Amino acid sequence: MKNPLIKRIPKELRTDWHKYLVIIIFMVVMIGVISGMYVGHDSMLEAVALGREELNIEDGSFELKMKASPELLSAIESGERADVKQYFIDEGIREADEEVAKAIEDELRETVRGEIERAVREQCAAYGITDEDAIKSRIDAAIAANYDDAIAKARESEAFQNAAAEAFEKAHEAVIEKVDEKWDEISEEYELDSAFDAVPVTVFENFYRNEPEDAEGDGAEDATIRVFSSDSEVNKASFLEGRAPEKRNEIAIDRMHADNVGVAVGDTITVGGRRFEVVGLLSYVNYLTLHESNTDLMFDAFGFDVGMVTPEAFDSLPSRMHYNYAYFYSEEPADKVELADNADNFLKMLITQTLVNDNEIEDFIPEYLRQASNFAPSDIDSDTAGTALMCYILIAVIAFVFAITITNTIEKEATVIGTLCASGYTKRELVVHYMTMPVIVTLVGAAAGNLLGYTAFRTVALKLYYNSYSLPACEPIFSREGFVKTTVIPLALMFFVNLFVILRQLRLSPLQFLRRDLRRTRRSKARRLPAWSFLRRFRLRVMLQNISNYAVLIFGVIFIELMLCFAFGLPDSLEYYSEKAPEMMFADYQYMLMGNKDEDGGLITTGEPSAERFSSTTLKYAKSRDALFEGLGSGGDESVTVYGIEEGSDYIALPDELRKGEAYISSAFRDKFGLRAGDEITLSEEYANKSYTFTVKGIADYDGGIAVFMKNTAFNAAFDKSEDSFNGFLSREEITDLDEKNIAVVITQKDITKVTNQLMHSMGQFFWVFKIAMVVLSAALIYLLAKIIIERNEQPISMAKILGFENREIASVYILPTAIVVTASALFSFAVGYLLMIQLFKLFMLQMDGYFAFYMKPESMALSVVYLLVGYAFVSLVDFARIKQIPTDKALKNMDV
Amino acid sequence: MEIVDLKKSFGDGEARQEVLRGVDFSVKRGEFCVLLGPSGSGKSTLLNIIGGIDKQDSGYVAISGDKLEDMDEKQLTRYRRLHLGYVFQMYNLIPNLNVKENIEVGAYLSSKPLDVEEVLTTLGLQEHKYKYPNQLSGGQQQRVSIGRAVVKNPDILMCDEPTGALDYKTSKEILALIEDCNRKYGTTVIMVTHNEAISKMADHVIRLRDGVVRHNITNEAKVPASELDW
């Protein structure tokens, strides 16, 4: 026989459907959102990873000034460095030979001419001819008649041949001597003495043209479009809509750019002065974000575009061809260090091979450093940190709601449990019975949540990504991490929390259940209350009677406030950071240079009076040891910008007594890792086994980034640079006299706000959804908690009705205390939630690069409390209706249940 | 069933109250035994100890030679499950199960349950079997509670003031039902009551006062429940 208690489950679901509906909605929304984010996240990363394989993404690329000769290409593919010495010798000898040959020729001609003239003059003297004009005309005649023969004869002469050979030999010796003399310099310039391993590669053409794009058809250039040919074998595109171009007048362009500028398939745009019909919207595997240049701090999906045309159309475009080549390593690098070594060796080789093959490098980017293909995946990857945090908070809330629901049920059914126990029901049977409902509800919630997660919420998550990046189309995949976090963990949590609570409750003896003697401790006397009016004392009694319920309610409200602080505070913090970012910059312009010497080897200088030299480098700070727990764990190490600042700087004030090995750190660095003056920090190179330790001497008031400041001299000493070395300028004004070629990147206020604006653009919608979800969840949670209080008091309420109390009076006794507690605890919980959020946010920031503190606007603070109270106002209306519905026979008929 | 020198007290120090002060008696199989006494005489405590849901301070209860005090929690549960049926003054029915299902709750526990339909008929609940407890009168609810206990076909039926909350007429009906079960199924009945009149229907009356057995009488002239009057 099946346990007949099982029949209670569907009946309970039917009777209390609104309670379970609220709980299930609560769970479905939470699990759905989190599952959707994980599925979206995993699907997208999978699509990107798959795309990299299928669309043949390069290992790196280089652009040459001229089209590479077959010799150069095969030399590059060999991976071997060119024989630079021989090249310089050959070049020297070639030049020397030309010079020597010319000199010999000149000498020969001069000598022969002189000889002829001398012979004619001697003849004229012998004939007594003195007239100079006559002599000159005879000389000319003699030269005309004999010069070539004489030259030929002289060339054949042994003396000439010996002299010429000697001259060439001497010149060659001089060339070799000079190359030897200058070898150290050459070696240094081409890094020929450094360690080198040949990295064989395969090279493919990946030419492009940068054309003006006019999407609006008004004749004005709206963007620059980088056009590739559709027959490229590498760095291919996936299509989100439409197809690849097939005709000369067809083009496919980037989906994100098209969305931004309002171009759709079927529209016509002008590229390079020619009209093209847009037949497809694509995502190039190496342009997941539209970074025009790798040095751009932020991508620009409005002003830059990538596109694909047929080879014929490509050839007919007017702008100059960019001879860009993609390369693939013959052997896949084993790890990050080898990847970096390979890129390093490849570049050394490329420099020498282009040199000896008379070409020039215009650009070189190893794929792992390419912003356009790596920015989006790494950003998407870092999203999980926030999701996990949210997940943990919400799971705790579900478990908590269930625990109190179960406690309430067991208390309500105490005498029934006592009777069942007395009749011989085992604890196991009762535990299984009471566990069934939460497990079923969690299963239903998880199933429906996951279903939504894999469909609607996944679409929301993907939309978020598509709003930000030029990502490829993706298929939903099973997210193992998402499954564990949204299904396995909630189920396990629900199971164990409820098992714990139920076992604890059922520890009581059958007799205790029968007598409703459920408290482990009992007050011997009732509390004495002040001589207030009867109703006030009644209310206070209700409050005291339900003190444990209110404790639970306060606990719940703290959770809700914490969530509301998150929902309000995160966008506030971003906005605040965005607004304050310009103020945070210590210089209006930061010019990072390619090096500190110009083409001619001269030190780069500027006439800008406010400009000040500085040095900087980026190192890594190990943050795993500071992350509080793993799993929420630090993705990677923190990027720290180390600045070398000029003595007496106008931008960063460093005290004179700062010694070698001592440094100031930015206030953001201090706040993120809780550092103090006197602490030691160890920073290391990312791709080399080299680390540097500095003592924190003080804090520089700079919230804009994780930075370390020291004197430039100390910087140069620490990083083995020459004494006067620097690699950038800080400036208040724009510097106009720097050669563009020498500038690596310029960081201005606009760049800083561009980042946060982009973040707000991508995440704004998410915050809005999140806020609404939190308000709904908060109302649902208060609903459940308030319901418990009314349910616990159903009999007294019924009795009060029998005694003749009006609903209004009963409400003032049973709802008002709750209202007072909710209001007071909302304010208290806001303070707790706010302070807790500050700490949690710090933890959250540990997962990210950079730092900004949690901030809430005063109006957001007020709103987070008001939202909760508005939610409660609705709940109290429901409570009032519930009180009205409690029948008077409740107190009479069912005293025992 | 043997009850030997059973003692039980509550509280400590001055507040210490001896509820049972050495109770001795025995109950034969199939007997209808009434524990009679005024409030506070310790009769419910005695019943709870016999039922294995309370513990004595000293003395013992033995059923067919097995002492309850030697049983652990699991064995006690098994003892209750296999041998006892309980009826309380309050009916303690499961509110969201109907009459038939509430009786099935008892049937589930037994390896030799009675036919649920038959019990419903015996208890006069056939027409109410699909009603919920809150749709029944107090007497009807108590019938269900008896049905839940009886359907197990227990060796001993423990009744703690089963008519305490019922009117005269209903009380007599309920008592008649318990009497029927005792006769029809041979179930030993131990009933706690303060109602002197009810003792007339018993085979065996134990009169308790201040925690001791004042009288231990075998009733020679039993009166059927229907003829009781008070």
Short mmCIF file of N, CA and C in Angstrom, two decimals, chain A residues 154-261:
data_model
loop_
_atom_site.label_atom_id
_atom_site.label_comp_id
_atom_site.label_asym_id
_atom_site.label_seq_id
_atom_site.Cartn_x
_atom_site.Cartn_y
_atom_site.Cartn_z
N ALA A 154 93.68 50.45 -72.91
CA ALA A 154 94.06 50.68 -71.50
C ALA A 154 93.40 49.64 -70.59
N ARG A 155 92.12 49.34 -70.88
CA ARG A 155 91.39 48.36 -70.06
C ARG A 155 92.08 47.01 -70.09
N GLU A 156 92.63 46.71 -71.26
CA GLU A 156 93.26 45.39 -71.39
C GLU A 156 94.62 45.34 -70.74
N SER A 157 95.14 46.51 -70.45
CA SER A 157 96.52 46.54 -69.93
C SER A 157 96.58 45.89 -68.54
N GLU A 158 97.66 45.26 -68.32
CA GLU A 158 97.85 44.55 -67.06
C GLU A 158 97.83 45.51 -65.88
N ALA A 159 98.46 46.65 -66.08
CA ALA A 159 98.55 47.64 -64.99
C ALA A 159 97.16 48.06 -64.54
N PHE A 160 96.31 48.33 -65.60
CA PHE A 160 94.94 48.76 -65.25
C PHE A 160 94.21 47.68 -64.46
N GLN A 161 94.35 46.48 -65.00
CA GLN A 161 93.62 45.37 -64.37
C GLN A 161 94.07 45.18 -62.93
N ASN A 162 95.35 45.25 -62.74
CA ASN A 162 95.88 45.08 -61.38
C ASN A 162 95.36 46.16 -60.46
N ALA A 163 95.42 47.38 -60.98
CA ALA A 163 95.00 48.54 -60.15
C ALA A 163 93.53 48.41 -59.79
N ALA A 164 92.71 48.04 -60.81
CA ALA A 164 91.26 47.92 -60.56
C ALA A 164 90.99 46.85 -59.51
N ALA A 165 91.64 45.68 -59.70
CA ALA A 165 91.43 44.58 -58.75
C ALA A 165 91.80 45.02 -57.34
N GLU A 166 92.91 45.75 -57.29
CA GLU A 166 93.37 46.20 -55.97
C GLU A 166 92.35 47.15 -55.34
N ALA A 167 91.81 48.04 -56.17
CA ALA A 167 90.83 49.02 -55.66
C ALA A 167 89.57 48.31 -55.13
N PHE A 168 89.09 47.34 -55.94
CA PHE A 168 87.89 46.59 -55.49
C PHE A 168 88.15 45.87 -54.18
N GLU A 169 89.33 45.23 -54.15
CA GLU A 169 89.65 44.46 -52.95
C GLU A 169 89.68 45.35 -51.73
N LYS A 170 90.33 46.50 -51.93
CA LYS A 170 90.43 47.43 -50.80
C LYS A 170 89.05 47.88 -50.35
N ALA A 171 88.24 48.19 -51.36
CA ALA A 171 86.87 48.66 -51.03
C ALA A 171 86.10 47.58 -50.29
N HIS A 172 86.21 46.33 -50.76
CA HIS A 172 85.51 45.23 -50.09
C HIS A 172 85.97 45.08 -48.66
N GLU A 173 87.30 45.16 -48.52
CA GLU A 173 87.85 45.04 -47.16
C GLU A 173 87.29 46.13 -46.26
N ALA A 174 87.20 47.32 -46.86
CA ALA A 174 86.69 48.46 -46.07
C ALA A 174 85.24 48.21 -45.65
N VAL A 175 84.46 47.63 -46.59
CA VAL A 175 83.04 47.36 -46.28
C VAL A 175 82.93 46.38 -45.11
N ILE A 176 83.69 45.28 -45.24
CA ILE A 176 83.63 44.26 -44.18
C ILE A 176 84.06 44.86 -42.84
N GLU A 177 85.14 45.66 -42.97
CA GLU A 177 85.64 46.29 -41.74
C GLU A 177 84.55 47.17 -41.10
N LYS A 178 83.85 47.91 -41.96
CA LYS A 178 82.84 48.83 -41.45
C LYS A 178 81.66 48.06 -40.85
N VAL A 179 81.24 46.97 -41.56
CA VAL A 179 80.14 46.16 -41.03
C VAL A 179 80.55 45.58 -39.66
N ASP A 180 81.80 45.10 -39.59
CA ASP A 180 82.29 44.56 -38.32
C ASP A 180 82.25 45.61 -37.23
N GLU A 181 82.73 46.80 -37.67
CA GLU A 181 82.80 47.90 -36.71
C GLU A 181 81.41 48.22 -36.14
N LYS A 182 80.43 48.21 -37.05
CA LYS A 182 79.08 48.61 -36.65
C LYS A 182 78.21 47.43 -36.23
N TRP A 183 78.79 46.23 -36.17
CA TRP A 183 77.98 45.02 -35.95
C TRP A 183 77.18 45.05 -34.64
N ASP A 184 77.86 45.56 -33.58
CA ASP A 184 77.19 45.60 -32.28
C ASP A 184 75.90 46.41 -32.36
N GLU A 185 76.06 47.54 -33.05
CA GLU A 185 74.91 48.43 -33.21
C GLU A 185 73.79 47.73 -33.99
N ILE A 186 74.22 47.09 -35.07
CA ILE A 186 73.22 46.39 -35.92
C ILE A 186 72.56 45.27 -35.13
N SER A 187 73.41 44.52 -34.42
CA SER A 187 72.88 43.39 -33.63
C SER A 187 71.83 43.87 -32.65
N GLU A 188 72.17 44.98 -32.02
CA GLU A 188 71.24 45.49 -31.03
C GLU A 188 69.94 45.91 -31.69
N GLU A 189 70.08 46.59 -32.80
CA GLU A 189 68.90 47.10 -33.50
C GLU A 189 67.97 45.96 -33.91
N TYR A 190 68.53 44.88 -34.40
CA TYR A 190 67.71 43.76 -34.88
C TYR A 190 67.64 42.61 -33.89
N GLU A 191 68.14 42.88 -32.68
CA GLU A 191 68.12 41.87 -31.60
C GLU A 191 68.70 40.55 -32.06
N LEU A 192 69.84 40.63 -32.77
CA LEU A 192 70.40 39.43 -33.37
C LEU A 192 71.14 38.56 -32.37
N ASP A 193 71.52 39.18 -31.25
CA ASP A 193 72.27 38.40 -30.27
C ASP A 193 71.33 37.67 -29.30
N SER A 194 70.06 38.06 -29.32
CA SER A 194 69.14 37.46 -28.35
C SER A 194 68.78 36.04 -28.78
N ALA A 195 68.25 35.30 -27.80
CA ALA A 195 67.87 33.91 -28.07
C ALA A 195 66.84 33.88 -29.19
N PHE A 196 66.96 32.89 -30.06
CA PHE A 196 66.03 32.81 -31.19
C PHE A 196 65.80 31.36 -31.58
N ASP A 197 64.54 31.05 -31.76
CA ASP A 197 64.20 29.72 -32.29
C ASP A 197 63.34 29.95 -33.52
N ALA A 198 63.68 29.24 -34.57
CA ALA A 198 62.91 29.42 -35.80
C ALA A 198 61.48 28.94 -35.58
N VAL A 199 60.51 29.75 -36.06
CA VAL A 199 59.10 29.36 -35.92
C VAL A 199 58.50 29.24 -37.32
N PRO A 200 58.49 28.02 -37.86
CA PRO A 200 57.94 27.89 -39.22
C PRO A 200 56.44 28.19 -39.22
N VAL A 201 56.01 28.86 -40.28
CA VAL A 201 54.60 29.24 -40.37
C VAL A 201 54.09 29.01 -41.80
N THR A 202 52.78 29.10 -41.93
CA THR A 202 52.19 29.15 -43.26
C THR A 202 51.56 30.53 -43.36
N VAL A 203 51.78 31.16 -44.53
CA VAL A 203 51.30 32.54 -44.69
C VAL A 203 50.19 32.60 -45.73
N PHE A 204 49.15 33.38 -45.44
CA PHE A 204 48.04 33.58 -46.38
C PHE A 204 47.83 35.06 -46.61
N GLU A 205 47.43 35.38 -47.82
CA GLU A 205 47.09 36.78 -48.09
C GLU A 205 45.76 37.08 -47.40
N ASN A 206 45.70 38.25 -46.78
CA ASN A 206 44.44 38.69 -46.16
C ASN A 206 44.34 40.20 -46.38
N PHE A 207 44.46 40.57 -47.69
CA PHE A 207 44.52 41.99 -48.05
C PHE A 207 43.20 42.69 -47.75
N TYR A 208 43.29 43.98 -47.50
CA TYR A 208 42.05 44.74 -47.31
C TYR A 208 42.24 46.18 -47.79
N ARG A 209 41.14 46.86 -47.93
CA ARG A 209 41.18 48.29 -48.25
C ARG A 209 40.30 49.01 -47.25
N ASN A 210 40.74 50.17 -46.80
CA ASN A 210 39.90 51.00 -45.92
C ASN A 210 39.20 52.03 -46.80
N GLU A 211 37.89 51.89 -46.91
CA GLU A 211 37.13 52.77 -47.79
C GLU A 211 36.17 53.65 -46.98
N PRO A 212 35.85 54.82 -47.49
CA PRO A 212 34.81 55.60 -46.82
C PRO A 212 33.45 54.95 -47.06
N GLU A 213 32.63 54.93 -45.99
CA GLU A 213 31.31 54.33 -46.12
C GLU A 213 30.25 55.41 -45.92
N ASP A 214 29.29 55.43 -46.81
CA ASP A 214 28.17 56.37 -46.67
C ASP A 214 26.89 55.53 -46.60
N ALA A 215 26.43 55.35 -45.37
CA ALA A 215 25.26 54.49 -45.18
C ALA A 215 23.97 55.23 -45.44
N GLU A 216 24.02 56.54 -45.19
CA GLU A 216 22.78 57.32 -45.30
C GLU A 216 22.49 57.79 -46.71
N GLY A 217 23.52 57.71 -47.55
CA GLY A 217 23.33 58.13 -48.95
C GLY A 217 23.27 59.63 -49.12
N ASP A 218 23.85 60.38 -48.15
CA ASP A 218 23.83 61.84 -48.25
C ASP A 218 25.15 62.39 -48.77
N GLY A 219 26.02 61.49 -49.20
CA GLY A 219 27.28 61.93 -49.77
C GLY A 219 28.36 62.17 -48.73
N ALA A 220 27.98 62.17 -47.45
CA ALA A 220 28.99 62.39 -46.40
C ALA A 220 29.46 61.05 -45.87
N GLU A 221 30.73 61.02 -45.52
CA GLU A 221 31.27 59.77 -45.00
C GLU A 221 30.77 59.53 -43.58
N ASP A 222 30.15 58.37 -43.35
CA ASP A 222 29.62 58.07 -42.01
C ASP A 222 30.60 57.24 -41.21
N ALA A 223 31.39 56.45 -41.92
CA ALA A 223 32.30 55.55 -41.22
C ALA A 223 33.41 55.11 -42.16
N THR A 224 34.42 54.47 -41.58
CA THR A 224 35.44 53.85 -42.41
C THR A 224 35.13 52.36 -42.42
N ILE A 225 35.08 51.81 -43.64
CA ILE A 225 34.81 50.37 -43.71
C ILE A 225 36.06 49.64 -44.21
N ARG A 226 36.42 48.60 -43.49
CA ARG A 226 37.57 47.78 -43.90
C ARG A 226 37.00 46.65 -44.74
N VAL A 227 37.35 46.66 -46.03
CA VAL A 227 36.73 45.70 -46.94
C VAL A 227 37.70 44.56 -47.25
N PHE A 228 37.20 43.35 -47.12
CA PHE A 228 37.98 42.16 -47.47
C PHE A 228 37.32 41.49 -48.67
N SER A 229 38.11 40.65 -49.35
CA SER A 229 37.56 39.93 -50.49
C SER A 229 36.89 38.65 -50.00
N SER A 230 35.83 38.25 -50.70
CA SER A 230 35.07 37.07 -50.23
C SER A 230 35.81 35.76 -50.46
N ASP A 231 36.93 35.81 -51.23
CA ASP A 231 37.63 34.54 -51.48
C ASP A 231 38.75 34.27 -50.47
N SER A 232 38.78 35.04 -49.39
CA SER A 232 39.84 34.84 -48.41
C SER A 232 39.68 33.47 -47.74
N GLU A 233 40.84 32.79 -47.59
CA GLU A 233 40.77 31.44 -47.01
C GLU A 233 40.87 31.49 -45.50
N VAL A 234 41.26 32.64 -44.97
CA VAL A 234 41.48 32.74 -43.52
C VAL A 234 40.66 33.89 -42.94
N ASN A 235 40.56 33.92 -41.60
CA ASN A 235 39.81 34.97 -40.91
C ASN A 235 38.46 35.20 -41.58
N LYS A 236 37.69 34.13 -41.65
CA LYS A 236 36.43 34.21 -42.38
C LYS A 236 35.31 34.75 -41.48
N ALA A 237 34.16 34.95 -42.09
CA ALA A 237 33.04 35.53 -41.35
C ALA A 237 31.90 34.53 -41.24
N SER A 238 31.09 34.69 -40.18
CA SER A 238 29.86 33.90 -40.11
C SER A 238 28.72 34.87 -40.36
N PHE A 239 27.65 34.35 -40.92
CA PHE A 239 26.53 35.23 -41.30
C PHE A 239 25.38 35.13 -40.33
N LEU A 240 24.94 36.27 -39.82
CA LEU A 240 23.80 36.28 -38.91
C LEU A 240 22.51 36.48 -39.68
N GLU A 241 22.67 37.07 -40.87
CA GLU A 241 21.49 37.32 -41.69
C GLU A 241 21.97 37.42 -43.13
N GLY A 242 21.17 36.94 -44.07
CA GLY A 242 21.53 37.06 -45.48
C GLY A 242 22.65 36.11 -45.86
N ARG A 243 23.43 36.54 -46.83
CA ARG A 243 24.44 35.64 -47.39
C ARG A 243 25.68 36.44 -47.81
N ALA A 244 26.67 35.70 -48.31
CA ALA A 244 27.89 36.34 -48.79
C ALA A 244 27.62 36.99 -50.15
N PRO A 245 28.36 38.05 -50.48
CA PRO A 245 28.14 38.69 -51.80
C PRO A 245 28.51 37.74 -52.93
N GLU A 246 27.72 37.78 -53.99
CA GLU A 246 28.00 36.93 -55.16
C GLU A 246 28.20 37.77 -56.41
N LYS A 247 27.66 38.99 -56.38
CA LYS A 247 27.79 39.86 -57.57
C LYS A 247 28.67 41.04 -57.22
N ARG A 248 29.12 41.66 -58.29
CA ARG A 248 30.04 42.78 -58.15
C ARG A 248 29.48 43.93 -57.32
N ASN A 249 28.15 44.10 -57.35
CA ASN A 249 27.56 45.24 -56.63
C ASN A 249 26.95 44.82 -55.29
N GLU A 250 27.42 43.68 -54.77
CA GLU A 250 26.87 43.22 -53.49
C GLU A 250 27.92 43.30 -52.38
N ILE A 251 27.43 43.54 -51.15
CA ILE A 251 28.35 43.64 -50.01
C ILE A 251 27.68 43.05 -48.77
N ALA A 252 28.50 42.49 -47.90
CA ALA A 252 27.98 42.06 -46.57
C ALA A 252 28.77 42.88 -45.56
N ILE A 253 28.06 43.42 -44.55
CA ILE A 253 28.76 44.26 -43.56
C ILE A 253 28.52 43.75 -42.15
N ASP A 254 29.27 44.32 -41.22
CA ASP A 254 29.19 43.89 -39.82
C ASP A 254 27.78 44.11 -39.26
N ARG A 255 27.26 43.11 -38.55
CA ARG A 255 25.89 43.15 -38.01
C ARG A 255 25.72 44.27 -36.98
N MET A 256 26.70 44.38 -36.07
CA MET A 256 26.58 45.37 -34.98
C MET A 256 26.57 46.79 -35.54
N HIS A 257 27.51 47.02 -36.50
CA HIS A 257 27.58 48.35 -37.12
C HIS A 257 26.27 48.64 -37.86
N ALA A 258 25.78 47.62 -38.58
CA ALA A 258 24.54 47.80 -39.34
C ALA A 258 23.40 48.17 -38.40
N ASP A 259 23.33 47.48 -37.25
CA ASP A 259 22.29 47.79 -36.25
C ASP A 259 22.43 49.23 -35.78
N ASN A 260 23.66 49.60 -35.49
CA ASN A 260 23.90 50.94 -34.94
C ASN A 260 23.55 52.06 -35.91
N VAL A 261 23.85 51.84 -37.21
CA VAL A 261 23.60 52.92 -38.18
C VAL A 261 22.28 52.70 -38.92
#
